[in-house]
Tab-separated table of C-alpha atoms in Angstrom:
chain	number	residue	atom	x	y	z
Z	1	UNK	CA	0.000	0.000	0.000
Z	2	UNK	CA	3.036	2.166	0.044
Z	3	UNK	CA	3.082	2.775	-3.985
Z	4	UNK	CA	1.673	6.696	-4.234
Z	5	UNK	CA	-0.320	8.022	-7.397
Z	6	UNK	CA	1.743	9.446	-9.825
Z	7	UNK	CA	-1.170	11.760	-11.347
Z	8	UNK	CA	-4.175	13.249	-11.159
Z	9	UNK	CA	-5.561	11.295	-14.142
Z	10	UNK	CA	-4.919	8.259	-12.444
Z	11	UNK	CA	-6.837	7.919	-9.814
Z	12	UNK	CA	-11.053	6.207	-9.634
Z	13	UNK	CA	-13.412	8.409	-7.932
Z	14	UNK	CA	-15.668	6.652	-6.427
Z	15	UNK	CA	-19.046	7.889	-4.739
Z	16	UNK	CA	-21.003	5.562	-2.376
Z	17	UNK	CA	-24.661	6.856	-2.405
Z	18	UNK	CA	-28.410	5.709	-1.735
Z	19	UNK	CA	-31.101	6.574	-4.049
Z	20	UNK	CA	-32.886	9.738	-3.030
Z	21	UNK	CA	-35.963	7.865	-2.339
Z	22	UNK	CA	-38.525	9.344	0.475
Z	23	UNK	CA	-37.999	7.695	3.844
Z	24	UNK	CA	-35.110	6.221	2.414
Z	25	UNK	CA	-32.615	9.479	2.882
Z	26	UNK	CA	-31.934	11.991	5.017
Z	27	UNK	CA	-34.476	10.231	7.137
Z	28	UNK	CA	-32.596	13.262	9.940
Z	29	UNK	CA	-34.222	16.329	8.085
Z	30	UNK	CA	-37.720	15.082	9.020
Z	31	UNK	CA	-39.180	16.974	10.557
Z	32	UNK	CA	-38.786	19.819	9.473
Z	33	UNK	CA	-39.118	19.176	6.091
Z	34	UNK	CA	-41.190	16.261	4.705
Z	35	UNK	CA	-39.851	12.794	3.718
Z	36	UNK	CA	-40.475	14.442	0.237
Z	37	UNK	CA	-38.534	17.719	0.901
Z	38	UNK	CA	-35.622	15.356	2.431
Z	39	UNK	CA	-35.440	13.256	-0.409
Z	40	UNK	CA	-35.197	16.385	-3.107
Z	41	UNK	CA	-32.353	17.707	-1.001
Z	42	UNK	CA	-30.810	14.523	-0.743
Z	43	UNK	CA	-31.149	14.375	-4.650
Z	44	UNK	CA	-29.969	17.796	-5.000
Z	45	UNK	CA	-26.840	17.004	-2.992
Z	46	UNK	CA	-26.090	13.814	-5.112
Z	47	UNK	CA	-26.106	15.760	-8.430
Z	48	UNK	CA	-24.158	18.383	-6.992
Z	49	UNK	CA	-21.676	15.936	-6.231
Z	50	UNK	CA	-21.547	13.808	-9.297
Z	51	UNK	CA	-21.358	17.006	-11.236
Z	52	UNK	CA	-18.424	17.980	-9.510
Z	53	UNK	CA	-16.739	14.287	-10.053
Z	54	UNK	CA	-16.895	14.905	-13.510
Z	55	UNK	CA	-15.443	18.280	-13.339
Z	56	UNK	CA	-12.113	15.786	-11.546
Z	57	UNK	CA	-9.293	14.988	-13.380
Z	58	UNK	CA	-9.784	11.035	-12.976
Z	59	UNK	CA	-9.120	7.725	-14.638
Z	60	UNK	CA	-12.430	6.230	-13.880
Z	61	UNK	CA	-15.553	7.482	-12.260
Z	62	UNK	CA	-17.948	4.776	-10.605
Z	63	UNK	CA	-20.880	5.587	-8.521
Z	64	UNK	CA	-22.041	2.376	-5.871
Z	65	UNK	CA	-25.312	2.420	-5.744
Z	66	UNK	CA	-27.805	1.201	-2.879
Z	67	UNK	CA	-30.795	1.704	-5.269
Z	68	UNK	CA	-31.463	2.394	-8.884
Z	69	UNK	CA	-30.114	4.906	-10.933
Z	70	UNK	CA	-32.347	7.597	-12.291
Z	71	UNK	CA	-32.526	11.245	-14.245
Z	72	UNK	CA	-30.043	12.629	-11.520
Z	73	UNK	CA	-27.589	10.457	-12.523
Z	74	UNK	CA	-24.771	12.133	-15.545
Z	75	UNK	CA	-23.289	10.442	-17.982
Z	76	UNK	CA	-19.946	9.256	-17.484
Z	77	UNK	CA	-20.755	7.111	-14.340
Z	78	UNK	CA	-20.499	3.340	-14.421
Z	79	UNK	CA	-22.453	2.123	-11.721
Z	80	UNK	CA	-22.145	-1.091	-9.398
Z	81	UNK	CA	-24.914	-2.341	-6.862
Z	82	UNK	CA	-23.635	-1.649	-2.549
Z	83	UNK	CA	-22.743	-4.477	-0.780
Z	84	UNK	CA	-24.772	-5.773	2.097
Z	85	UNK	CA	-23.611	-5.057	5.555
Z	86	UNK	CA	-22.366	-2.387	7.619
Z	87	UNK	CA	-21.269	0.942	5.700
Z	88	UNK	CA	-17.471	-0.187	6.861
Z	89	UNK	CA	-18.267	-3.255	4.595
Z	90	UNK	CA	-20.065	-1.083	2.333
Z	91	UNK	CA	-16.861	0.925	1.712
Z	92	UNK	CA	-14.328	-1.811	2.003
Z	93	UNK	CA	-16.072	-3.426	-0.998
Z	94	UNK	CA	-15.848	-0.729	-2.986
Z	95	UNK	CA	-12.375	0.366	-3.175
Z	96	UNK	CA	-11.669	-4.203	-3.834
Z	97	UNK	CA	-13.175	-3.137	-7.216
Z	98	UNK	CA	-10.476	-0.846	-8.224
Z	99	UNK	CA	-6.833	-1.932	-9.166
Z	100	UNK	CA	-5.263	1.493	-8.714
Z	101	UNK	CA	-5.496	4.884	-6.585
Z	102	UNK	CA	-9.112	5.360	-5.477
Z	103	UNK	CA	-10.572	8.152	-3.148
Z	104	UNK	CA	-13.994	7.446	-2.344
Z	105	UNK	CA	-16.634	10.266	-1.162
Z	106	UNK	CA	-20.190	10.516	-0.001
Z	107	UNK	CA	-23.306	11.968	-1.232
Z	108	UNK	CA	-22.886	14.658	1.670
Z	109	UNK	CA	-20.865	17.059	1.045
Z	110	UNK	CA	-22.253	18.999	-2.041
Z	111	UNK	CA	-19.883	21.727	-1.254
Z	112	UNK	CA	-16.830	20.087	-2.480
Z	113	UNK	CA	-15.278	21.047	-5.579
Z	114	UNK	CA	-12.341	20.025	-7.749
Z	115	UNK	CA	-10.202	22.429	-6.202
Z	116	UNK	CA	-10.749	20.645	-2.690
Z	117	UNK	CA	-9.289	17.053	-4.230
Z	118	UNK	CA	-6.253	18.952	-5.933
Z	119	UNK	CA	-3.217	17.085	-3.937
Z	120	UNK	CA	-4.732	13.502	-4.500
Z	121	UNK	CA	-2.998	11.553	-6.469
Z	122	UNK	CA	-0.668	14.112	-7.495
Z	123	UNK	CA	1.005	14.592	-3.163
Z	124	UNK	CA	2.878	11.181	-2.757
Z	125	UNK	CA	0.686	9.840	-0.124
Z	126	UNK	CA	-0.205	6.671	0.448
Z	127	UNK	CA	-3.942	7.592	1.837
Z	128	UNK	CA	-6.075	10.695	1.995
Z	129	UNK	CA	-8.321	11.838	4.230
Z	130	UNK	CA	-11.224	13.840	4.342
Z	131	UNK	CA	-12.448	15.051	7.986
Z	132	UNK	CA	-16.241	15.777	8.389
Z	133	UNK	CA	-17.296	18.566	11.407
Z	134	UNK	CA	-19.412	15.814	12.875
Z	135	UNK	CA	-16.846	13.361	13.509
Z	136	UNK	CA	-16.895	11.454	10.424
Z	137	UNK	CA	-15.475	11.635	7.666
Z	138	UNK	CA	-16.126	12.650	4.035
Z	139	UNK	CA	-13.241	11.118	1.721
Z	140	UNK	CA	-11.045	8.222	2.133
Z	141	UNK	CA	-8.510	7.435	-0.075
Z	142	UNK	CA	-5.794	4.937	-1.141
Z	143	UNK	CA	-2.883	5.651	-3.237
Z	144	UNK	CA	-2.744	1.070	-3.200
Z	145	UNK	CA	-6.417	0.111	-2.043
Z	146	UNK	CA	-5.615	-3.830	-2.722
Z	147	UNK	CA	-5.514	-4.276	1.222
Z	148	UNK	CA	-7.730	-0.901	2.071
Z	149	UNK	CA	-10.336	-3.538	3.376
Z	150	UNK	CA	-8.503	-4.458	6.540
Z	151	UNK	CA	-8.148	-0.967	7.546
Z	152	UNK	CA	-11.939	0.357	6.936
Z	153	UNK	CA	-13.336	-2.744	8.255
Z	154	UNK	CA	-14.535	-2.503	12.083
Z	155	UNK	CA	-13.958	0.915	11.870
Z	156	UNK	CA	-17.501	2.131	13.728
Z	157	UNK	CA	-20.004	4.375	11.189
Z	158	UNK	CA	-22.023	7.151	12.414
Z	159	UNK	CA	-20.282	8.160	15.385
Z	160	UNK	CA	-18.661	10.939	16.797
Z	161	UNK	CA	-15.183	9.331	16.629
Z	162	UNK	CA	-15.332	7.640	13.603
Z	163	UNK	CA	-12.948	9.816	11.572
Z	164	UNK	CA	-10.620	9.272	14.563
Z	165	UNK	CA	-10.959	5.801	15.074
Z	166	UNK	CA	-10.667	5.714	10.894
Z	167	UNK	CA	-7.316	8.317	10.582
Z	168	UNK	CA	-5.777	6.818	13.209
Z	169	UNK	CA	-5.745	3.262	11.520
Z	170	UNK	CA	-4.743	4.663	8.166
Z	171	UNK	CA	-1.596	6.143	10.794
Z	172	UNK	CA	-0.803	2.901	12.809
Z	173	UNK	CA	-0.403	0.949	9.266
Z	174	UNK	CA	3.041	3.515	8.232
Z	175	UNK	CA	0.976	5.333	5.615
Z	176	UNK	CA	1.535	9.112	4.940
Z	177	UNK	CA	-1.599	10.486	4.595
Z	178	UNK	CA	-2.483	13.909	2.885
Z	179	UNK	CA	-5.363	15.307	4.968
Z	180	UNK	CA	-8.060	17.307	3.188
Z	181	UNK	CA	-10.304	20.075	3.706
Z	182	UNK	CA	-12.658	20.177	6.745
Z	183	UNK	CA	-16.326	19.989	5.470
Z	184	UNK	CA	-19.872	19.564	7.054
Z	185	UNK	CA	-22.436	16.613	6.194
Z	186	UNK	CA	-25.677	17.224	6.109
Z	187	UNK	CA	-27.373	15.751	8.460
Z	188	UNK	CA	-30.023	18.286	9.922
Z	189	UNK	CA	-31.768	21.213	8.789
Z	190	UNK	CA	-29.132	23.416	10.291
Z	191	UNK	CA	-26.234	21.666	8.232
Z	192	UNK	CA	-28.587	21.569	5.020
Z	193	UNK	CA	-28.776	25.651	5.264
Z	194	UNK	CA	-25.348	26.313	6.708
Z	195	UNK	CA	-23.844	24.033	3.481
Z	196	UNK	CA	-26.162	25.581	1.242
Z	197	UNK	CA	-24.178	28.768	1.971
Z	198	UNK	CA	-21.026	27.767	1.151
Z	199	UNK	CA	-22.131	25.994	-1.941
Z	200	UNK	CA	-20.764	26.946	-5.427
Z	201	UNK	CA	-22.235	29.033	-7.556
Z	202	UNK	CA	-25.671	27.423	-9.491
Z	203	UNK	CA	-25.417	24.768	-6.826
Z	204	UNK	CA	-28.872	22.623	-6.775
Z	205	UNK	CA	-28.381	21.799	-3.306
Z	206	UNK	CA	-28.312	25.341	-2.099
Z	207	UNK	CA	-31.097	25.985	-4.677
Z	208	UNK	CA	-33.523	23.750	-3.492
Z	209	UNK	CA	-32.692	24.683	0.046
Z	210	UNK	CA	-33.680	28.224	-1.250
Z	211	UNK	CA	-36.774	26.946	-2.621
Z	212	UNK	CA	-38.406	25.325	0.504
Z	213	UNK	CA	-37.123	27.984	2.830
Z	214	UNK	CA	-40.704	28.371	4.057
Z	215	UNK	CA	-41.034	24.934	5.155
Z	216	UNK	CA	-38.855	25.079	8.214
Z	217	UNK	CA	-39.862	28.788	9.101
């Protein structure tokens, strides 16, 4: 796991994501908005986010879906069917189906940007890290991922010190790790409008937000 990424180019981006069904996502945001409401922002946030994969220099773009694909979805995607089991498993599975560097993101974060993922692949790390203001985190990365699986399984999701428990293993196994940005999930209405602010510009997340400001008035 110690060979690094010699460019850009040649790394798979890979985004784990649900399908933004209703009651299925951002299950959190209810109340105040509706299971309805929640889903559209959780769609908004996954275009956002594919969108700005594309706009990444990358060798490969695959999206693993817990669903089925639909009109959000941009060409230039291949898409693979989650795992079952825990999101650790979820995640370990999905960097075994790439044979080079790999970072892997989220569909919560629809702030980030190309300009955010600029040293992967191009730093001489062997991992990269994305912390999330929650605890979590929002990118993981492996310059190697053929043995990533050992080091993301067991790792406990949805905590408070799961990006510690997560950077610290990526640490103990010798790896230099480039750290990225600090961002915010969205998780509750008061992430959804405090990202929305620091969105790009013509972001749909911060758009819709926008749009159903007078639900949670």
């Amino acid at each position: 796991m110690s060979v690094p990424a010699t460019a850009a180019d040649a790394v798979t981006l890979l985004v784990i994501a649900k399908e933004p069904v209703p009651g299925r996502v951002k299950t959190r945001l209810t109340p105040p908005y509706t299971p309805q409401e929640a889903a559209a922002l959780a769609d908004a946030a996954l275009t956002d986010t594919l969108h700005a994969m594309l706009r990444t220099p990358a060798r490969r773009r695959t999206l693993v879906l817990d669903g089925n694909p639909g009109p959000w979805l941009p060409h230039g995607f291949e898409v693979v069917p989650q795992v079952s089991g825990g999101l650790d498993e979820r995640i370990a599975a999905a960097f075994e189906l790439c044979d080079g560097p790999a970072l892997l993101l989220g569909m919560d974060t629809p702030q980030v940007t190309p300009d955010l993922l600029v040293g992967v692949g191009r730093d001489g790390s062997d991992a990269w890290f994305g912390p999330a203001a929650d605890g979590g985190f929002w990118a993981l990365g492996f310059a190697d991922p053929a043995g990533a699986g050992s080091l993301v399984r067991g790792v406990p999701m949805s905590t408070d010190h799961t990006g510690n428990v997560q950077r610290r293993r990526l640490a103990e196994a010798g790896l230099t790790v480039g750290d990225l940005a600090l961002l915010r999930d969205v998780d509750t209405a008061a992430d959804a409008a405090s990202v929305a602010a620091c969105c790009p510009p013509r972001s749909r997340f911060a758009a819709t937000v926008a749009s159903l400001a007078e639900t949670v008035r």
